[in-house]
Amino acid sequence: MSSGHGGNLTRLASEYGCDPGEILDFSANLNPLGPPPGLRDIISRHVGDLVHYPDPDSSLFLARAARSWNLDPAMLVAGNGTSELLFTAVRTLPVRRGVIPVPSYIDYETACRASGLPVERLVLGPDNGFTLDLDVLAGMLAPGDLVLLGQPANPTGVVSDIRALLECILFHPDVFFLVDEAFGGFVPGFRSLAGAADNLVTLHSLTKIFAIPGLRLGFLAADPALAERIRNQLAPWSVNTLAQACGAAFLDHSDYLARTVETTRTLREKLGAELGRLPGLTVYPGQANYLLVRSQTLGADELAHRLMADHRIAIRTCGGYPGLDQSYFRVAVRPQEDNRALVSTLEQVLAQARSTDPDRRNKNNSRNSRRPARVRSIMFVGTGSDVGKSVLVAALCRVLLQEGIRVAPFKAQNMSLNSYVTRDGGEMGRAQVVQAQACRLDPDVRMNPVLLKPSSDVGSQVIVHGRPVGNMRVAEYVRYKERAWQEVCRAYDELAADFDVLVLEGAGSPGEVNLKSHDIVNMRMARYAESPVLLAGDIDRGGVYASFVGHMEVMEEWERQLVAGFLVNRFRGDSSLLAAAHDYLLKRTGKPVLGVLPYIRDLGLPQEDSVSFKAGLFDKPKPEQEHVTLALIDLPHISNFTDVEPLLAEPDVDLRIIRRAEDLGCPDAVILPGSKNVINDITYLKESGLAARLRKLAARNCEIVGICGGFQMLGREIGDPLGLEGEPGSVCQGLGLLDMRTELAPEKTLTRRQGTHAPSGTPVHGYEIHHGVTRGRGEPILVFDDDTTCGLAADPQAADRVWGSYLHGIFDSDPFRRWFIDRLRREKGLEPLQGPGATYDLEPALDRLAEVFRTHVDLDEIFRLLDL
């Protein structure tokens, strides 16, 4: 690795017996931001142009470059990278000798010798930081010389004083100067010399600044007559169509270029400081996107070998640079997580070198030891909502638990009306509660630090770390997101400290281009967690493979690199029939399908997303045996619909979801569920005719049950003095079936409860989540262990037929649920169910789910991705 160029991953992979994708490459100096947004869009848009020859003059690209540098287009020559232009310019210029300050880019001397020019070196030393003394340079010059230098220099990153350099150029009109500004775009406040003198040629590489080395693109600037002579020495069509298109588009990305300068500066300074703290290393300050380092502990060649052989990290040794010896190496400035991995690994390797242990290698050598000391993680994202992400996370969590691994779930931001209250009174998404149970953990708000509970089509209540911080419309929340992101990172780091593995869940789709710029839950979270990503899709909906390809197409390059593969979910049939589609997907995206999971009927786990509920998740065939009929009213803002899921497990219950008044009929009982906007939903009941039908059913002795928001609707009035759901000071008339009044209050009740259902004496448990304070006449129906009460019925001892409470999860209690159903059976003239009813226990469902996951997913690859 001491000769040639950096970035030759093919040669390194062959030499060390690995795949190029395994190598963390610090040998090539590219933009740490990666390519500008839209690279893939530009390439896709111009694929159709590949049937024609490219523009031989690169007209559009050079016009954009001339505008950016404020130059005459006639002064510019486009090339297949600046290497082509360097060799052509040296060959074309009327010069007799090359003068090169060294250390410098090795191809300056190569280009001179290829053109038959002798070379004189001006050796710069480390004592003055490799700074070029222009007076010394001037003393060496003679007419017909060609000075070749980098601005900033490579590999030192030193920038010469532009005024002094320009004075030197102008003072020697019979000497040509070739100034390579390949890395100038990374330098804060950089000023280009392009067009400043007739005896000056400047090189401008777009390969580095736009991170497109595979496309190769650059240009030079020179006096128009000289530029024409150089242009005539180039082969025609040297710049391909795609490179021209990308260059023309990227030069307009001023925000990206400005962000590049600031990001590179921050990363460079931090990397330099961290490397400088390692014993035996000296770091030379530079201003580009790389750093020159000297090792006093281990020769650079041996250091580079150990980094590649044991850790798959490539650095650029500098022993081949004139003026440097075998102790020097250069490292690129890469994203922070990569820089951290380099520093951590260098610290380990150098410590081994200083050790007296004859076997100085890490006993656990592997390419994965380059990872910093961060928790292992993996993320599931989806092609859309309700494709099974939550269930897949729960499945893998249970699998890892079964393997004896300390695992926890994490979802940065959840939008759901199905929430839960933790033991310490925090509110979080119900899906993460189920996932926590899959890990046999108590739910912890750190598992879901941000919860959004929609209260309208354009606004939500925002809950952070389990506590509401306010109601926000979409634009307001977007502004708040950066603050939320800091809380997300804090929660993740705290949770990660307690576990071996975190299994992350995304939200919606990472391909939603309108949301990507302020995403805090999908790929941005995966990057923060340094997590491989699995993209899941629901084949039962159709179009899953096109969706996989489409998602990869709209992702930025750094996002694509995080994607480890695909999961096909909810397949009905023989998965071997999908082989051709999987082959196509691999060829098109380079990513494999890691599993095809079957459609699981009657999963037996609470569903988080109302999409499934609205699509008919609870629609079940009517029981063939004698049964009772329950009607659940589907409110526009229904919340915690999972309250009734335990009833689905009972063999003698027909649960019908009611969305129209004419479908209500004469059930044995009606359940009014929770609501995130009670005032709007009771208005819906009235306007739809359901309110009138409910009153008629109550008059006919049909049992009417209200839970939380549904309980509030049963009363006479709901006041909203602060305008939490309607106009401030408004009063909404309820159904009037219970003699009570509710006032919505800013303080949110969040508490776990356990106690007894007074009429039956059966135990109940659950949680309260509500803003309302309800007072009325009647007897409470629930008595909790702390002697507080909840709920109301006119006369529970007389089996009053209209009742309600704030307790979510009341039907989770097997004894109470059975009592409730058997009472309905008796009222209907049926005997109580013979034998035991259902047992509401998620453990068997989670174990069954884990077995399905083990059977249908490449678990070895999952474990490899997790470094297990």
mmCIF file with all atom_site columns, C-alpha atoms in Angstrom, residues 168-339:
data_model
loop_
_atom_site.group_PDB
_atom_site.id
_atom_site.type_symbol
_atom_site.label_atom_id
_atom_site.label_alt_id
_atom_site.label_comp_id
_atom_site.label_asym_id
_atom_site.label_entity_id
_atom_site.label_seq_id
_atom_site.pdbx_PDB_ins_code
_atom_site.Cartn_x
_atom_site.Cartn_y
_atom_site.Cartn_z
_atom_site.occupancy
_atom_site.B_iso_or_equiv
_atom_site.pdbx_formal_charge
_atom_site.auth_seq_id
_atom_site.auth_comp_id
_atom_site.auth_asym_id
_atom_site.auth_atom_id
_atom_site.pdbx_PDB_model_num
ATOM 1   C CA . CYS A 1 168 ? 5.308   34.795 -7.382  1.00 0.00 ? 168 CYS A CA 1
ATOM 2   C CA . ILE A 1 169 ? 3.332   33.692 -10.439 1.00 0.00 ? 169 ILE A CA 1
ATOM 3   C CA . LEU A 1 170 ? 3.105   37.210 -11.852 1.00 0.00 ? 170 LEU A CA 1
ATOM 4   C CA . PHE A 1 171 ? 6.762   37.923 -11.096 1.00 0.00 ? 171 PHE A CA 1
ATOM 5   C CA . HIS A 1 172 ? 7.832   34.958 -13.266 1.00 0.00 ? 172 HIS A CA 1
ATOM 6   C CA . PRO A 1 173 ? 5.925   35.355 -16.567 1.00 0.00 ? 173 PRO A CA 1
ATOM 7   C CA . ASP A 1 174 ? 8.398   33.035 -18.336 1.00 0.00 ? 174 ASP A CA 1
ATOM 8   C CA . VAL A 1 175 ? 7.589   30.189 -15.915 1.00 0.00 ? 175 VAL A CA 1
ATOM 9   C CA . PHE A 1 176 ? 4.356   28.190 -16.048 1.00 0.00 ? 176 PHE A CA 1
ATOM 10  C CA . PHE A 1 177 ? 2.554   27.330 -12.823 1.00 0.00 ? 177 PHE A CA 1
ATOM 11  C CA . LEU A 1 178 ? 0.166   24.385 -12.612 1.00 0.00 ? 178 LEU A CA 1
ATOM 12  C CA . VAL A 1 179 ? -1.817  24.766 -9.390  1.00 0.00 ? 179 VAL A CA 1
ATOM 13  C CA . ASP A 1 180 ? -3.985  21.812 -8.387  1.00 0.00 ? 180 ASP A CA 1
ATOM 14  C CA . GLU A 1 181 ? -7.070  23.017 -6.489  1.00 0.00 ? 181 GLU A CA 1
ATOM 15  C CA . ALA A 1 182 ? -8.624  19.548 -6.254  1.00 0.00 ? 182 ALA A CA 1
ATOM 16  C CA . PHE A 1 183 ? -9.288  19.931 -2.524  1.00 0.00 ? 183 PHE A CA 1
ATOM 17  C CA . GLY A 1 184 ? -9.903  23.670 -2.415  1.00 0.00 ? 184 GLY A CA 1
ATOM 18  C CA . GLY A 1 185 ? -13.632 23.226 -1.948  1.00 0.00 ? 185 GLY A CA 1
ATOM 19  C CA . PHE A 1 186 ? -13.042 21.743 1.512   1.00 0.00 ? 186 PHE A CA 1
ATOM 20  C CA . VAL A 1 187 ? -11.070 24.746 2.804   1.00 0.00 ? 187 VAL A CA 1
ATOM 21  C CA . PRO A 1 188 ? -12.947 27.479 4.715   1.00 0.00 ? 188 PRO A CA 1
ATOM 22  C CA . GLY A 1 189 ? -12.778 30.785 2.869   1.00 0.00 ? 189 GLY A CA 1
ATOM 23  C CA . PHE A 1 190 ? -10.844 29.294 -0.021  1.00 0.00 ? 190 PHE A CA 1
ATOM 24  C CA . ARG A 1 191 ? -10.043 31.627 -2.933  1.00 0.00 ? 191 ARG A CA 1
ATOM 25  C CA . SER A 1 192 ? -9.314  30.126 -6.315  1.00 0.00 ? 192 SER A CA 1
ATOM 26  C CA . LEU A 1 193 ? -6.467  31.383 -8.505  1.00 0.00 ? 193 LEU A CA 1
ATOM 27  C CA . ALA A 1 194 ? -8.316  30.347 -11.680 1.00 0.00 ? 194 ALA A CA 1
ATOM 28  C CA . GLY A 1 195 ? -7.915  32.928 -14.456 1.00 0.00 ? 195 GLY A CA 1
ATOM 29  C CA . ALA A 1 196 ? -5.531  35.115 -12.442 1.00 0.00 ? 196 ALA A CA 1
ATOM 30  C CA . ALA A 1 197 ? -2.557  34.977 -14.861 1.00 0.00 ? 197 ALA A CA 1
ATOM 31  C CA . ASP A 1 198 ? -1.695  33.957 -18.419 1.00 0.00 ? 198 ASP A CA 1
ATOM 32  C CA . ASN A 1 199 ? 1.104   31.645 -17.203 1.00 0.00 ? 199 ASN A CA 1
ATOM 33  C CA . LEU A 1 200 ? -1.220  29.813 -14.834 1.00 0.00 ? 200 LEU A CA 1
ATOM 34  C CA . VAL A 1 201 ? -3.165  26.574 -15.249 1.00 0.00 ? 201 VAL A CA 1
ATOM 35  C CA . THR A 1 202 ? -5.493  25.496 -12.441 1.00 0.00 ? 202 THR A CA 1
ATOM 36  C CA . LEU A 1 203 ? -6.938  22.014 -11.981 1.00 0.00 ? 203 LEU A CA 1
ATOM 37  C CA . HIS A 1 204 ? -10.403 21.523 -10.456 1.00 0.00 ? 204 HIS A CA 1
ATOM 38  C CA . SER A 1 205 ? -11.523 18.046 -9.484  1.00 0.00 ? 205 SER A CA 1
ATOM 39  C CA . LEU A 1 206 ? -15.237 17.473 -8.923  1.00 0.00 ? 206 LEU A CA 1
ATOM 40  C CA . THR A 1 207 ? -14.558 13.826 -8.130  1.00 0.00 ? 207 THR A CA 1
ATOM 41  C CA . LYS A 1 208 ? -13.506 14.671 -4.579  1.00 0.00 ? 208 LYS A CA 1
ATOM 42  C CA . ILE A 1 209 ? -15.906 17.440 -3.624  1.00 0.00 ? 209 ILE A CA 1
ATOM 43  C CA . PHE A 1 210 ? -18.953 15.582 -4.983  1.00 0.00 ? 210 PHE A CA 1
ATOM 44  C CA . ALA A 1 211 ? -17.748 12.105 -3.946  1.00 0.00 ? 211 ALA A CA 1
ATOM 45  C CA . ILE A 1 212 ? -18.173 10.585 -7.417  1.00 0.00 ? 212 ILE A CA 1
ATOM 46  C CA . PRO A 1 213 ? -14.803 8.903  -8.109  1.00 0.00 ? 213 PRO A CA 1
ATOM 47  C CA . GLY A 1 214 ? -16.511 6.234  -10.179 1.00 0.00 ? 214 GLY A CA 1
ATOM 48  C CA . LEU A 1 215 ? -17.846 8.844  -12.600 1.00 0.00 ? 215 LEU A CA 1
ATOM 49  C CA . ARG A 1 216 ? -14.598 10.854 -12.953 1.00 0.00 ? 216 ARG A CA 1
ATOM 50  C CA . LEU A 1 217 ? -15.053 14.536 -13.671 1.00 0.00 ? 217 LEU A CA 1
ATOM 51  C CA . GLY A 1 218 ? -12.938 17.665 -13.570 1.00 0.00 ? 218 GLY A CA 1
ATOM 52  C CA . PHE A 1 219 ? -11.828 20.681 -15.554 1.00 0.00 ? 219 PHE A CA 1
ATOM 53  C CA . LEU A 1 220 ? -8.865  22.982 -15.920 1.00 0.00 ? 220 LEU A CA 1
ATOM 54  C CA . ALA A 1 221 ? -8.762  26.745 -16.363 1.00 0.00 ? 221 ALA A CA 1
ATOM 55  C CA . ALA A 1 222 ? -6.160  28.473 -18.506 1.00 0.00 ? 222 ALA A CA 1
ATOM 56  C CA . ASP A 1 223 ? -5.643  31.318 -20.939 1.00 0.00 ? 223 ASP A CA 1
ATOM 57  C CA . PRO A 1 224 ? -8.138  30.700 -23.814 1.00 0.00 ? 224 PRO A CA 1
ATOM 58  C CA . ALA A 1 225 ? -5.397  30.069 -26.397 1.00 0.00 ? 225 ALA A CA 1
ATOM 59  C CA . LEU A 1 226 ? -3.591  27.670 -24.076 1.00 0.00 ? 226 LEU A CA 1
ATOM 60  C CA . ALA A 1 227 ? -6.873  26.007 -23.145 1.00 0.00 ? 227 ALA A CA 1
ATOM 61  C CA . GLU A 1 228 ? -7.595  25.413 -26.831 1.00 0.00 ? 228 GLU A CA 1
ATOM 62  C CA . ARG A 1 229 ? -4.195  23.779 -27.356 1.00 0.00 ? 229 ARG A CA 1
ATOM 63  C CA . ILE A 1 230 ? -4.751  21.478 -24.375 1.00 0.00 ? 230 ILE A CA 1
ATOM 64  C CA . ARG A 1 231 ? -8.275  20.671 -25.551 1.00 0.00 ? 231 ARG A CA 1
ATOM 65  C CA . ASN A 1 232 ? -6.953  19.609 -28.950 1.00 0.00 ? 232 ASN A CA 1
ATOM 66  C CA . GLN A 1 233 ? -4.640  17.090 -27.272 1.00 0.00 ? 233 GLN A CA 1
ATOM 67  C CA . LEU A 1 234 ? -7.517  15.234 -25.618 1.00 0.00 ? 234 LEU A CA 1
ATOM 68  C CA . ALA A 1 235 ? -9.273  12.251 -27.129 1.00 0.00 ? 235 ALA A CA 1
ATOM 69  C CA . PRO A 1 236 ? -12.866 13.039 -28.192 1.00 0.00 ? 236 PRO A CA 1
ATOM 70  C CA . TRP A 1 237 ? -15.768 12.176 -25.921 1.00 0.00 ? 237 TRP A CA 1
ATOM 71  C CA . SER A 1 238 ? -13.531 11.810 -22.874 1.00 0.00 ? 238 SER A CA 1
ATOM 72  C CA . VAL A 1 239 ? -16.314 12.923 -20.497 1.00 0.00 ? 239 VAL A CA 1
ATOM 73  C CA . ASN A 1 240 ? -19.319 10.642 -20.481 1.00 0.00 ? 240 ASN A CA 1
ATOM 74  C CA . THR A 1 241 ? -22.965 11.710 -20.511 1.00 0.00 ? 241 THR A CA 1
ATOM 75  C CA . LEU A 1 242 ? -23.708 10.855 -16.880 1.00 0.00 ? 242 LEU A CA 1
ATOM 76  C CA . ALA A 1 243 ? -20.655 12.678 -15.548 1.00 0.00 ? 243 ALA A CA 1
ATOM 77  C CA . GLN A 1 244 ? -21.551 15.804 -17.542 1.00 0.00 ? 244 GLN A CA 1
ATOM 78  C CA . ALA A 1 245 ? -25.152 15.725 -16.285 1.00 0.00 ? 245 ALA A CA 1
ATOM 79  C CA . CYS A 1 246 ? -24.117 15.298 -12.654 1.00 0.00 ? 246 CYS A CA 1
ATOM 80  C CA . GLY A 1 247 ? -21.513 18.045 -12.847 1.00 0.00 ? 247 GLY A CA 1
ATOM 81  C CA . ALA A 1 248 ? -23.939 20.512 -14.397 1.00 0.00 ? 248 ALA A CA 1
ATOM 82  C CA . ALA A 1 249 ? -26.539 19.804 -11.720 1.00 0.00 ? 249 ALA A CA 1
ATOM 83  C CA . PHE A 1 250 ? -24.225 19.629 -8.719  1.00 0.00 ? 250 PHE A CA 1
ATOM 84  C CA . LEU A 1 251 ? -22.519 22.945 -9.314  1.00 0.00 ? 251 LEU A CA 1
ATOM 85  C CA . ASP A 1 252 ? -25.808 24.629 -8.406  1.00 0.00 ? 252 ASP A CA 1
ATOM 86  C CA . HIS A 1 253 ? -25.877 22.939 -4.970  1.00 0.00 ? 253 HIS A CA 1
ATOM 87  C CA . SER A 1 254 ? -24.585 25.945 -3.038  1.00 0.00 ? 254 SER A CA 1
ATOM 88  C CA . ASP A 1 255 ? -26.119 24.766 0.257   1.00 0.00 ? 255 ASP A CA 1
ATOM 89  C CA . TYR A 1 256 ? -24.421 21.395 -0.090  1.00 0.00 ? 256 TYR A CA 1
ATOM 90  C CA . LEU A 1 257 ? -21.067 23.028 -0.831  1.00 0.00 ? 257 LEU A CA 1
ATOM 91  C CA . ALA A 1 258 ? -21.375 25.332 2.163   1.00 0.00 ? 258 ALA A CA 1
ATOM 92  C CA . ARG A 1 259 ? -22.346 22.414 4.392   1.00 0.00 ? 259 ARG A CA 1
ATOM 93  C CA . THR A 1 260 ? -19.358 20.487 3.081   1.00 0.00 ? 260 THR A CA 1
ATOM 94  C CA . VAL A 1 261 ? -16.922 23.140 4.277   1.00 0.00 ? 261 VAL A CA 1
ATOM 95  C CA . GLU A 1 262 ? -18.397 23.373 7.761   1.00 0.00 ? 262 GLU A CA 1
ATOM 96  C CA . THR A 1 263 ? -18.891 19.628 8.218   1.00 0.00 ? 263 THR A CA 1
ATOM 97  C CA . THR A 1 264 ? -15.389 18.829 7.015   1.00 0.00 ? 264 THR A CA 1
ATOM 98  C CA . ARG A 1 265 ? -13.846 21.425 9.307   1.00 0.00 ? 265 ARG A CA 1
ATOM 99  C CA . THR A 1 266 ? -15.701 20.075 12.345  1.00 0.00 ? 266 THR A CA 1
ATOM 100 C CA . LEU A 1 267 ? -14.892 16.447 11.563  1.00 0.00 ? 267 LEU A CA 1
ATOM 101 C CA . ARG A 1 268 ? -11.253 17.198 10.722  1.00 0.00 ? 268 ARG A CA 1
ATOM 102 C CA . GLU A 1 269 ? -10.625 19.102 13.921  1.00 0.00 ? 269 GLU A CA 1
ATOM 103 C CA . LYS A 1 270 ? -12.224 16.429 16.057  1.00 0.00 ? 270 LYS A CA 1
ATOM 104 C CA . LEU A 1 271 ? -10.428 13.592 14.276  1.00 0.00 ? 271 LEU A CA 1
ATOM 105 C CA . GLY A 1 272 ? -7.096  15.428 14.535  1.00 0.00 ? 272 GLY A CA 1
ATOM 106 C CA . ALA A 1 273 ? -7.563  16.000 18.254  1.00 0.00 ? 273 ALA A CA 1
ATOM 107 C CA . GLU A 1 274 ? -8.507  12.358 18.901  1.00 0.00 ? 274 GLU A CA 1
ATOM 108 C CA . LEU A 1 275 ? -5.604  10.990 16.864  1.00 0.00 ? 275 LEU A CA 1
ATOM 109 C CA . GLY A 1 276 ? -3.233  13.422 18.539  1.00 0.00 ? 276 GLY A CA 1
ATOM 110 C CA . ARG A 1 277 ? -4.117  11.999 21.936  1.00 0.00 ? 277 ARG A CA 1
ATOM 111 C CA . LEU A 1 278 ? -2.938  8.520  20.942  1.00 0.00 ? 278 LEU A CA 1
ATOM 112 C CA . PRO A 1 279 ? 0.599   7.776  22.224  1.00 0.00 ? 279 PRO A CA 1
ATOM 113 C CA . GLY A 1 280 ? 3.142   7.528  19.437  1.00 0.00 ? 280 GLY A CA 1
ATOM 114 C CA . LEU A 1 281 ? 1.217   9.551  16.837  1.00 0.00 ? 281 LEU A CA 1
ATOM 115 C CA . THR A 1 282 ? 1.972   13.069 15.585  1.00 0.00 ? 282 THR A CA 1
ATOM 116 C CA . VAL A 1 283 ? -0.779  14.779 13.598  1.00 0.00 ? 283 VAL A CA 1
ATOM 117 C CA . TYR A 1 284 ? 0.096   17.620 11.201  1.00 0.00 ? 284 TYR A CA 1
ATOM 118 C CA . PRO A 1 285 ? -2.629  20.268 10.942  1.00 0.00 ? 285 PRO A CA 1
ATOM 119 C CA . GLY A 1 286 ? -4.076  20.706 7.472   1.00 0.00 ? 286 GLY A CA 1
ATOM 120 C CA . GLN A 1 287 ? -7.087  22.445 5.996   1.00 0.00 ? 287 GLN A CA 1
ATOM 121 C CA . ALA A 1 288 ? -8.411  19.796 3.605   1.00 0.00 ? 288 ALA A CA 1
ATOM 122 C CA . ASN A 1 289 ? -10.446 16.620 4.083   1.00 0.00 ? 289 ASN A CA 1
ATOM 123 C CA . TYR A 1 290 ? -7.454  14.517 5.141   1.00 0.00 ? 290 TYR A CA 1
ATOM 124 C CA . LEU A 1 291 ? -4.709  14.506 7.758   1.00 0.00 ? 291 LEU A CA 1
ATOM 125 C CA . LEU A 1 292 ? -1.034  13.587 7.571   1.00 0.00 ? 292 LEU A CA 1
ATOM 126 C CA . VAL A 1 293 ? 0.077   11.504 10.563  1.00 0.00 ? 293 VAL A CA 1
ATOM 127 C CA . ARG A 1 294 ? 3.436   10.166 11.724  1.00 0.00 ? 294 ARG A CA 1
ATOM 128 C CA . SER A 1 295 ? 3.769   7.001  13.779  1.00 0.00 ? 295 SER A CA 1
ATOM 129 C CA . GLN A 1 296 ? 6.740   6.563  16.120  1.00 0.00 ? 296 GLN A CA 1
ATOM 130 C CA . THR A 1 297 ? 5.441   3.235  17.466  1.00 0.00 ? 297 THR A CA 1
ATOM 131 C CA . LEU A 1 298 ? 4.934   1.192  14.334  1.00 0.00 ? 298 LEU A CA 1
ATOM 132 C CA . GLY A 1 299 ? 6.001   1.676  10.719  1.00 0.00 ? 299 GLY A CA 1
ATOM 133 C CA . ALA A 1 300 ? 3.212   2.858  8.459   1.00 0.00 ? 300 ALA A CA 1
ATOM 134 C CA . ASP A 1 301 ? 3.414   -0.220 6.224   1.00 0.00 ? 301 ASP A CA 1
ATOM 135 C CA . GLU A 1 302 ? 3.078   -2.596 9.186   1.00 0.00 ? 302 GLU A CA 1
ATOM 136 C CA . LEU A 1 303 ? 0.352   -0.432 10.701  1.00 0.00 ? 303 LEU A CA 1
ATOM 137 C CA . ALA A 1 304 ? -1.560  -0.417 7.420   1.00 0.00 ? 304 ALA A CA 1
ATOM 138 C CA . HIS A 1 305 ? -1.177  -4.197 7.157   1.00 0.00 ? 305 HIS A CA 1
ATOM 139 C CA . ARG A 1 306 ? -2.545  -4.815 10.640  1.00 0.00 ? 306 ARG A CA 1
ATOM 140 C CA . LEU A 1 307 ? -5.461  -2.451 10.089  1.00 0.00 ? 307 LEU A CA 1
ATOM 141 C CA . MET A 1 308 ? -6.428  -4.242 6.877   1.00 0.00 ? 308 MET A CA 1
ATOM 142 C CA . ALA A 1 309 ? -5.684  -7.818 7.935   1.00 0.00 ? 309 ALA A CA 1
ATOM 143 C CA . ASP A 1 310 ? -7.410  -7.673 11.286  1.00 0.00 ? 310 ASP A CA 1
ATOM 144 C CA . HIS A 1 311 ? -9.941  -4.880 10.964  1.00 0.00 ? 311 HIS A CA 1
ATOM 145 C CA . ARG A 1 312 ? -10.558 -4.208 7.256   1.00 0.00 ? 312 ARG A CA 1
ATOM 146 C CA . ILE A 1 313 ? -9.553  -0.537 7.565   1.00 0.00 ? 313 ILE A CA 1
ATOM 147 C CA . ALA A 1 314 ? -7.511  0.978  4.732   1.00 0.00 ? 314 ALA A CA 1
ATOM 148 C CA . ILE A 1 315 ? -5.155  3.932  5.217   1.00 0.00 ? 315 ILE A CA 1
ATOM 149 C CA . ARG A 1 316 ? -2.752  5.575  2.740   1.00 0.00 ? 316 ARG A CA 1
ATOM 150 C CA . THR A 1 317 ? 0.890   4.954  3.564   1.00 0.00 ? 317 THR A CA 1
ATOM 151 C CA . CYS A 1 318 ? 3.149   7.814  2.485   1.00 0.00 ? 318 CYS A CA 1
ATOM 152 C CA . GLY A 1 319 ? 6.570   6.234  2.245   1.00 0.00 ? 319 GLY A CA 1
ATOM 153 C CA . GLY A 1 320 ? 6.312   6.544  -1.539  1.00 0.00 ? 320 GLY A CA 1
ATOM 154 C CA . TYR A 1 321 ? 5.882   10.318 -1.383  1.00 0.00 ? 321 TYR A CA 1
ATOM 155 C CA . PRO A 1 322 ? 9.163   12.154 -2.050  1.00 0.00 ? 322 PRO A CA 1
ATOM 156 C CA . GLY A 1 323 ? 10.228  13.858 1.158   1.00 0.00 ? 323 GLY A CA 1
ATOM 157 C CA . LEU A 1 324 ? 8.457   11.422 3.506   1.00 0.00 ? 324 LEU A CA 1
ATOM 158 C CA . ASP A 1 325 ? 9.700   8.199  5.067   1.00 0.00 ? 325 ASP A CA 1
ATOM 159 C CA . GLN A 1 326 ? 7.982   4.963  6.110   1.00 0.00 ? 326 GLN A CA 1
ATOM 160 C CA . SER A 1 327 ? 6.652   6.448  9.356   1.00 0.00 ? 327 SER A CA 1
ATOM 161 C CA . TYR A 1 328 ? 4.066   8.663  7.634   1.00 0.00 ? 328 TYR A CA 1
ATOM 162 C CA . PHE A 1 329 ? 0.514   7.835  6.639   1.00 0.00 ? 329 PHE A CA 1
ATOM 163 C CA . ARG A 1 330 ? -2.539  9.798  5.557   1.00 0.00 ? 330 ARG A CA 1
ATOM 164 C CA . VAL A 1 331 ? -6.161  9.324  6.599   1.00 0.00 ? 331 VAL A CA 1
ATOM 165 C CA . ALA A 1 332 ? -9.257  10.764 5.029   1.00 0.00 ? 332 ALA A CA 1
ATOM 166 C CA . VAL A 1 333 ? -11.840 12.671 7.053   1.00 0.00 ? 333 VAL A CA 1
ATOM 167 C CA . ARG A 1 334 ? -14.940 10.487 7.021   1.00 0.00 ? 334 ARG A CA 1
ATOM 168 C CA . PRO A 1 335 ? -18.297 10.598 8.854   1.00 0.00 ? 335 PRO A CA 1
ATOM 169 C CA . GLN A 1 336 ? -18.047 10.726 12.613  1.00 0.00 ? 336 GLN A CA 1
ATOM 170 C CA . GLU A 1 337 ? -18.931 7.080  13.246  1.00 0.00 ? 337 GLU A CA 1
ATOM 171 C CA . ASP A 1 338 ? -16.187 5.977  10.839  1.00 0.00 ? 338 ASP A CA 1
ATOM 172 C CA . ASN A 1 339 ? -13.664 8.353  12.388  1.00 0.00 ? 339 ASN A CA 1
#
